[in-house]
Amino acid sequence: MSTRPNDHGLSDAARRLSAEIGPFRRALLTTARRSGDLPDIPDAQIEVLRRLDADGWSSPTALGRALGLARSTVSNLVAAMERDGLVERRLARGDGRSTEVGLTELAERRLAVYDEAAERVLVEAMAASSAADRRVLAEAGAVLERLRQRLEGRAD
């Protein structure tokens, strides 16, 4: 059912996009992990790794805000990741009372292997697509980035 009279199929497109994003992400993660011979890392931990890779050292509180996660969730994720050698903690610079979390070399290597594997499996899948689909996919990343930014702006 349409939410607006002149949405030109936007409701159907939104529903389909919402339904496909999760399964697509899981399929890419699974295929890239297998291709890169990587251990199974939970999605939430991957999000933490990605954020730390982009931002560098961060407090658990800042991580939670950036990812929309509760403090206890971040604490549990960081503890598990520290046990697995993926993150390390240090006293926050300029504030010896709090801690910051950063990536270990192991995490950086695994992210690099994952990125290479994900690119490889996506290129293989995209190469088997029609020329029209390849043109659409070439633009999809930028479109999804703008859409995500709009969604994040709305959440603020």
CSV table of C-alpha atoms in Angstrom, one decimal:
chain,number,residue,atom,x,y,z
A,1,MET,CA,0.0,0.0,0.0
A,2,SER,CA,1.3,3.4,-0.9
A,3,THR,CA,2.1,5.9,1.8
A,4,ARG,CA,1.8,8.9,-0.5
A,5,PRO,CA,-0.5,9.4,-3.5
A,6,ASN,CA,2.4,10.3,-5.9
A,7,ASP,CA,5.2,8.1,-4.7
A,8,HIS,CA,5.7,6.5,-8.2
A,9,GLY,CA,6.4,3.1,-6.6
A,10,LEU,CA,8.7,4.4,-3.9
A,11,SER,CA,6.9,2.3,-1.3
A,12,ASP,CA,7.4,-0.9,-3.2
A,13,ALA,CA,11.1,0.0,-3.9
A,14,ALA,CA,11.7,0.9,-0.3
A,15,ARG,CA,10.2,-2.4,1.0
A,16,ARG,CA,12.2,-4.4,-1.5
A,17,LEU,CA,15.5,-2.5,-0.7
A,18,SER,CA,14.9,-3.0,3.0
A,19,ALA,CA,14.2,-6.7,2.5
A,20,GLU,CA,17.3,-7.2,0.4
A,21,ILE,CA,20.0,-5.3,2.3
A,22,GLY,CA,20.3,-7.7,5.2
A,23,PRO,CA,20.5,-10.9,3.2
A,24,PHE,CA,22.9,-9.2,0.7
A,25,ARG,CA,25.2,-8.1,3.5
A,26,ARG,CA,25.2,-11.6,5.1
A,27,ALA,CA,25.8,-13.3,1.7
A,28,LEU,CA,28.7,-11.0,1.0
A,29,LEU,CA,30.2,-11.5,4.5
A,30,THR,CA,29.8,-15.2,4.3
A,31,THR,CA,31.3,-15.5,0.8
A,32,ALA,CA,34.2,-13.1,1.5
A,33,ARG,CA,35.0,-14.9,4.8
A,34,ARG,CA,35.1,-18.2,3.0
A,35,SER,CA,37.1,-16.8,0.1
A,36,GLY,CA,39.6,-15.1,2.4
A,37,ASP,CA,39.7,-18.1,4.8
A,38,LEU,CA,38.7,-15.8,7.7
A,39,PRO,CA,37.1,-16.7,11.0
A,40,ASP,CA,33.4,-16.1,11.6
A,41,ILE,CA,33.2,-12.6,13.2
A,42,PRO,CA,29.8,-11.4,14.3
A,43,ASP,CA,28.4,-8.5,12.3
A,44,ALA,CA,28.3,-6.2,15.4
A,45,GLN,CA,32.0,-6.8,15.9
A,46,ILE,CA,32.7,-6.0,12.2
A,47,GLU,CA,30.8,-2.7,12.6
A,48,VAL,CA,33.1,-1.8,15.6
A,49,LEU,CA,36.2,-2.8,13.6
A,50,ARG,CA,35.0,-0.7,10.6
A,51,ARG,CA,34.3,2.3,12.8
A,52,LEU,CA,37.7,2.1,14.5
A,53,ASP,CA,39.4,1.6,11.1
A,54,ALA,CA,37.8,4.8,9.9
A,55,ASP,CA,38.1,6.9,13.1
A,56,GLY,CA,41.1,5.5,14.8
A,57,TRP,CA,41.2,5.2,18.6
A,58,SER,CA,37.8,5.9,20.2
A,59,SER,CA,36.2,5.8,23.6
A,60,PRO,CA,33.6,3.0,24.1
A,61,THR,CA,31.0,5.8,24.7
A,62,ALA,CA,31.8,7.4,21.4
A,63,LEU,CA,31.7,4.0,19.7
A,64,GLY,CA,28.2,3.4,21.1
A,65,ARG,CA,26.9,6.8,20.0
A,66,ALA,CA,28.4,6.4,16.5
A,67,LEU,CA,26.9,2.9,16.1
A,68,GLY,CA,23.7,3.4,18.0
A,69,LEU,CA,24.5,0.8,20.6
A,70,ALA,CA,23.9,0.7,24.3
A,71,ARG,CA,26.9,1.1,26.6
A,72,SER,CA,26.6,-2.5,27.9
A,73,THR,CA,26.5,-3.8,24.4
A,74,VAL,CA,29.7,-1.9,23.5
A,75,SER,CA,31.3,-3.1,26.7
A,76,ASN,CA,30.5,-6.8,25.9
A,77,LEU,CA,31.6,-6.4,22.3
A,78,VAL,CA,34.9,-4.8,23.2
A,79,ALA,CA,35.6,-7.4,25.9
A,80,ALA,CA,35.1,-10.2,23.5
A,81,MET,CA,37.1,-8.5,20.8
A,82,GLU,CA,39.9,-7.9,23.2
A,83,ARG,CA,40.0,-11.6,24.2
A,84,ASP,CA,40.2,-12.5,20.5
A,85,GLY,CA,43.1,-10.1,19.9
A,86,LEU,CA,41.2,-7.7,17.6
A,87,VAL,CA,41.2,-4.6,19.8
A,88,GLU,CA,43.3,-3.2,22.6
A,89,ARG,CA,42.6,-0.6,25.2
A,90,ARG,CA,44.8,2.3,26.5
A,91,LEU,CA,44.3,5.2,28.8
A,92,ALA,CA,42.7,8.1,26.9
A,93,ARG,CA,45.1,10.8,25.9
A,94,GLY,CA,44.7,13.8,28.0
A,95,ASP,CA,42.4,12.0,30.4
A,96,GLY,CA,43.9,9.3,32.5
A,97,ARG,CA,40.6,8.3,33.9
A,98,SER,CA,39.0,6.8,30.8
A,99,THR,CA,40.0,4.4,28.2
A,100,GLU,CA,40.1,4.3,24.4
A,101,VAL,CA,39.9,1.3,22.1
A,102,GLY,CA,41.9,0.8,18.9
A,103,LEU,CA,42.5,-1.9,16.3
A,104,THR,CA,45.3,-4.4,16.7
A,105,GLU,CA,47.6,-5.4,13.8
A,106,LEU,CA,45.6,-8.7,13.6
A,107,ALA,CA,42.4,-6.8,13.1
A,108,GLU,CA,43.9,-4.5,10.5
A,109,ARG,CA,45.2,-7.6,8.6
A,110,ARG,CA,41.9,-9.3,8.8
A,111,LEU,CA,40.0,-6.2,7.5
A,112,ALA,CA,42.5,-6.0,4.6
A,113,VAL,CA,42.0,-9.6,3.7
A,114,TYR,CA,38.2,-9.3,4.0
A,115,ASP,CA,38.2,-6.2,1.8
A,116,GLU,CA,40.3,-7.9,-0.9
A,117,ALA,CA,38.1,-11.0,-0.8
A,118,ALA,CA,34.8,-9.0,-0.8
A,119,GLU,CA,36.0,-7.0,-3.8
A,120,ARG,CA,37.1,-10.1,-5.6
A,121,VAL,CA,33.8,-12.0,-5.1
A,122,LEU,CA,31.7,-8.9,-5.9
A,123,VAL,CA,33.7,-8.3,-9.1
A,124,GLU,CA,33.2,-11.9,-10.1
A,125,ALA,CA,29.4,-11.7,-9.5
A,126,MET,CA,29.1,-8.3,-11.2
A,127,ALA,CA,31.1,-9.5,-14.2
A,128,ALA,CA,28.5,-12.3,-14.7
A,129,SER,CA,25.7,-9.6,-14.7
A,130,SER,CA,24.2,-8.0,-17.8
A,131,ALA,CA,25.8,-4.8,-19.1
A,132,ALA,CA,22.7,-2.9,-17.9
A,133,ASP,CA,22.9,-4.3,-14.4
A,134,ARG,CA,26.7,-3.5,-14.3
A,135,ARG,CA,25.9,0.2,-15.2
A,136,VAL,CA,23.3,0.4,-12.4
A,137,LEU,CA,25.7,-1.3,-9.9
A,138,ALA,CA,28.4,1.1,-10.8
A,139,GLU,CA,26.2,4.0,-9.5
A,140,ALA,CA,24.6,2.1,-6.6
A,141,GLY,CA,27.4,2.7,-4.1
A,142,ALA,CA,27.1,6.5,-4.4
A,143,VAL,CA,23.3,6.4,-4.3
A,144,LEU,CA,23.3,4.1,-1.2
A,145,GLU,CA,25.8,6.4,0.5
A,146,ARG,CA,23.6,9.5,-0.1
A,147,LEU,CA,20.5,7.6,1.1
A,148,ARG,CA,22.3,6.5,4.3
A,149,GLN,CA,23.3,10.1,4.9
A,150,ARG,CA,19.7,11.2,4.6
A,151,LEU,CA,18.6,8.5,7.0
A,152,GLU,CA,21.3,9.5,9.5
A,153,GLY,CA,20.4,13.1,9.2
A,154,ARG,CA,16.8,12.2,10.0
A,155,ALA,CA,17.9,10.3,13.1
A,156,ASP,CA,19.6,13.4,14.4
